[in-house]
Tab-separated table of C-alpha atoms in Angstrom:
chain	number	residue	atom	x	y	z
A	167	MET	CA	90.543	-53.508	119.961
A	168	HIS	CA	87.287	-55.139	119.001
A	169	LEU	CA	86.376	-58.361	120.644
A	170	ALA	CA	83.645	-60.631	119.430
A	171	ASN	CA	81.789	-63.356	121.248
A	172	ASP	CA	81.709	-66.326	118.926
A	173	PRO	CA	79.051	-68.862	119.906
A	174	GLN	CA	80.647	-71.610	117.789
A	175	ASP	CA	83.910	-71.190	119.624
A	176	GLY	CA	82.393	-72.050	122.966
A	177	GLY	CA	81.628	-68.444	123.845
A	178	HIS	CA	85.258	-67.436	123.939
A	179	PHE	CA	86.182	-64.021	122.885
A	180	ARG	CA	88.570	-63.639	119.980
A	181	ARG	CA	89.885	-60.794	117.859
A	182	ARG	CA	88.145	-59.830	114.688
A	183	PRO	CA	90.533	-59.683	111.687
A	184	ARG	CA	91.424	-56.120	110.847
A	185	ALA	CA	90.618	-54.802	107.390
A	186	VAL	CA	93.770	-54.804	105.244
A	187	SER	CA	94.369	-51.559	103.336
A	188	GLY	CA	95.685	-51.794	99.752
A	189	PHE	CA	94.597	-52.160	96.145
A	190	THR	CA	92.823	-55.052	94.584
A	191	LEU	CA	94.135	-56.719	91.442
A	192	VAL	CA	91.339	-55.153	89.381
A	193	GLU	CA	92.249	-51.653	90.592
A	194	VAL	CA	95.914	-52.205	89.750
A	195	MET	CA	95.026	-53.487	86.260
A	196	VAL	CA	92.799	-50.474	85.570
A	197	ALA	CA	95.559	-48.098	86.729
A	198	VAL	CA	98.122	-49.837	84.502
A	199	ALA	CA	95.737	-49.669	81.515
A	200	ILE	CA	95.145	-45.927	82.048
A	201	LEU	CA	98.879	-45.310	82.395
A	202	GLY	CA	99.556	-47.344	79.243
A	203	LEU	CA	96.990	-45.401	77.213
A	204	THR	CA	98.408	-42.112	78.466
A	205	LEU	CA	101.966	-43.140	77.575
A	206	PHE	CA	100.813	-44.374	74.152
A	207	SER	CA	99.095	-41.031	73.495
A	208	VAL	CA	102.150	-39.025	74.570
A	209	MET	CA	104.479	-41.104	72.380
A	210	GLY	CA	102.102	-40.694	69.426
A	211	GLY	CA	102.096	-36.936	69.967
A	212	ILE	CA	105.891	-36.846	70.027
A	213	ALA	CA	106.086	-38.861	66.799
A	214	TYR	CA	103.563	-36.527	65.142
A	215	MET	CA	105.530	-33.450	66.251
A	216	ARG	CA	108.764	-34.918	64.824
A	217	PHE	CA	106.981	-35.626	61.535
A	218	ARG	CA	105.590	-32.080	61.293
A	219	ASN	CA	108.927	-30.566	62.358
A	220	ARG	CA	110.739	-32.426	59.558
A	221	GLU	CA	108.161	-31.299	57.011
A	222	SER	CA	108.418	-27.686	58.206
A	223	SER	CA	112.212	-27.640	58.002
A	224	GLN	CA	112.071	-29.139	54.500
A	225	ARG	CA	109.509	-26.526	53.423
A	226	MET	CA	111.773	-23.768	54.741
A	227	LEU	CA	114.728	-25.189	52.807
A	228	ALA	CA	112.639	-25.511	49.624
A	229	ALA	CA	111.369	-21.934	50.001
A	230	SER	CA	114.946	-20.749	50.430
A	231	ILE	CA	116.102	-22.595	47.291
A	232	GLU	CA	113.088	-21.323	45.319
A	233	THR	CA	113.783	-17.756	46.381
A	234	GLU	CA	117.420	-18.193	45.366
A	235	ILE	CA	116.360	-19.525	41.948
A	236	LEU	CA	113.950	-16.619	41.438
A	237	GLU	CA	116.665	-14.137	42.380
A	238	LEU	CA	119.020	-15.784	39.900
A	239	PHE	CA	116.348	-15.467	37.193
A	240	LYS	CA	115.954	-11.803	38.053
A	241	ALA	CA	119.718	-11.361	37.643
A	242	GLN	CA	119.583	-12.669	34.039
A	243	PRO	CA	119.132	-10.278	31.105
A	244	PHE	CA	115.388	-9.984	30.454
A	245	PRO	CA	115.416	-11.653	26.995
A	246	GLN	CA	117.035	-14.776	28.512
A	247	ILE	CA	114.343	-15.226	31.179
A	248	THR	CA	112.406	-17.949	29.465
A	249	ASN	CA	112.221	-21.689	29.403
A	250	SER	CA	112.222	-23.276	26.026
A	251	THR	CA	113.373	-26.343	24.176
A	252	ALA	CA	116.615	-24.633	23.175
A	253	ILE	CA	119.758	-26.757	23.013
A	254	ALA	CA	121.613	-24.379	25.338
A	255	PRO	CA	119.254	-23.455	28.174
A	256	VAL	CA	120.046	-20.615	30.527
A	257	TYR	CA	122.440	-21.548	33.316
A	258	LEU	CA	121.600	-19.970	36.604
A	259	LYS	CA	124.937	-20.461	38.349
A	260	GLN	CA	128.545	-20.347	37.363
A	261	ILE	CA	131.382	-22.571	38.549
A	262	PRO	CA	134.151	-20.449	40.139
A	263	GLY	CA	136.185	-20.710	36.904
A	264	GLY	CA	133.368	-19.029	34.975
A	265	ALA	CA	131.859	-22.084	33.247
A	266	PRO	CA	128.134	-22.840	33.603
A	267	ASP	CA	127.213	-25.267	36.376
A	268	ALA	CA	125.300	-28.179	34.825
A	269	ARG	CA	123.533	-28.859	38.115
A	270	TRP	CA	121.564	-25.645	37.685
A	271	ILE	CA	120.319	-25.961	34.109
A	272	VAL	CA	116.902	-24.410	33.713
A	273	PRO	CA	114.523	-27.253	32.845
A	274	VAL	CA	112.774	-27.011	29.493
A	275	ALA	CA	109.063	-26.174	29.507
A	276	ASN	CA	106.935	-28.644	31.468
A	277	ALA	CA	109.974	-30.747	32.454
A	278	TRP	CA	111.222	-31.603	35.924
A	279	GLN	CA	114.873	-31.614	36.935
A	280	ALA	CA	116.570	-32.957	40.056
A	281	ILE	CA	117.200	-30.393	42.795
A	282	PRO	CA	120.958	-29.879	42.875
A	283	ILE	CA	122.601	-30.759	46.158
A	284	GLU	CA	125.112	-28.049	46.847
A	285	ASP	CA	128.174	-28.529	48.965
A	286	VAL	CA	127.961	-27.267	52.503
A	287	ALA	CA	131.535	-26.015	52.322
A	288	PRO	CA	132.307	-25.565	48.594
A	289	GLY	CA	135.716	-24.053	49.371
A	290	ILE	CA	136.965	-27.409	50.669
A	291	SER	CA	137.156	-29.678	47.652
A	292	ALA	CA	138.665	-32.580	49.629
A	293	ALA	CA	135.549	-32.971	51.795
A	294	PRO	CA	132.500	-31.377	50.129
A	295	ALA	CA	130.075	-32.579	52.865
A	296	SER	CA	126.869	-32.539	50.841
A	297	ILE	CA	123.477	-33.145	52.438
A	298	PRO	CA	121.527	-35.494	50.130
A	299	ASP	CA	118.759	-36.272	52.639
A	300	LYS	CA	117.415	-32.743	53.059
A	301	LEU	CA	114.884	-32.951	50.199
A	302	PRO	CA	114.684	-36.656	49.272
A	303	ASN	CA	113.955	-37.375	45.595
A	304	GLY	CA	113.533	-33.636	45.018
A	305	VAL	CA	112.731	-32.166	41.621
A	306	TRP	CA	112.039	-28.619	40.448
A	307	ARG	CA	110.655	-26.843	37.446
A	308	ALA	CA	110.231	-23.273	36.294
A	309	ASP	CA	107.133	-22.067	34.484
A	310	PHE	CA	107.056	-18.789	32.590
A	311	VAL	CA	103.891	-16.947	31.650
A	312	THR	CA	104.041	-14.037	29.261
A	313	ASN	CA	101.138	-11.775	28.511
A	314	PRO	CA	101.045	-10.265	25.012
A	315	ALA	CA	99.352	-7.183	26.459
A	316	THR	CA	102.365	-6.539	28.734
A	317	PRO	CA	105.457	-7.814	26.916
A	318	THR	CA	107.783	-6.131	29.420
A	319	LEU	CA	106.398	-8.209	32.292
A	320	GLN	CA	106.986	-11.907	32.808
A	321	GLN	CA	105.555	-14.181	35.504
A	322	VAL	CA	107.998	-16.830	36.775
A	323	THR	CA	106.830	-19.688	39.012
A	324	VAL	CA	109.273	-22.154	40.545
A	325	THR	CA	107.770	-25.395	41.854
A	326	MET	CA	109.566	-28.034	43.912
A	327	GLN	CA	108.408	-31.505	44.842
A	328	TRP	CA	110.045	-33.978	47.185
A	329	GLN	CA	109.233	-36.817	49.539
A	330	LEU	CA	109.240	-36.336	53.270
A	331	TYR	CA	111.458	-39.385	53.773
A	332	PRO	CA	113.494	-41.381	51.243
A	333	GLY	CA	111.532	-44.222	49.650
A	334	ASN	CA	108.862	-44.641	47.052
A	335	SER	CA	105.898	-45.092	49.392
A	336	GLN	CA	106.012	-41.620	50.963
A	337	ARG	CA	103.610	-38.855	49.989
A	338	VAL	CA	104.927	-36.043	47.817
A	339	VAL	CA	105.280	-32.562	49.290
A	340	SER	CA	105.009	-29.634	46.888
A	341	LEU	CA	105.784	-25.937	47.210
A	342	SER	CA	105.547	-23.123	44.642
A	343	THR	CA	106.919	-19.598	44.683
A	344	SER	CA	106.109	-17.016	42.056
A	345	THR	CA	107.218	-13.530	41.077
A	346	ALA	CA	106.759	-11.077	38.231
A	347	ILE	CA	109.867	-9.706	36.521
A	348	CYS	CA	109.740	-6.374	34.746
A	349	GLN	CA	112.053	-5.577	31.845
A	350	SER	CA	112.620	-2.016	33.024
A	351	PHE	CA	113.016	-2.855	36.727
A	352	PRO	CA	114.233	-6.484	36.997
A	353	SER	CA	115.394	-6.108	40.593
A	354	LEU	CA	111.900	-5.365	41.939
């Protein structure tokens, strides 16, 4: 214990006040500000990861649909693999009864068509359970390039565009897949 002789107190000894341990208000405010900035940064990182994850899953779905479309083109007889302005365009898919499925009409040259939303469980007609939000406002087109020097070879490019989220203010995401189809070996 420290004792001090205070001349103003008549020379009596009294205790010196002990230093109080703790944080000042300024230190607490700085700590809260640092914690707030850290939390804000972490939350921003989580939001960015969710955004990129959604875009990646949509790109995977679009690539899967494009590959399916290209495979369906490859399954067509070679003379029918073309886009044109014909009244009866090539149908890529058939309804189980054998009729062409209007959702999968090949768009005419330089025209876009809505991406068909297929049923998750097409065998259950009572509850088709479609997923309309997977590729919001999605459209697709097929471009065909023929080379007169190689008439037995045709380049087919399928392009899809959609918005990351529903709404008109979102940026458009685009993905293209291309393949060459040979008349002699269409399955290659």
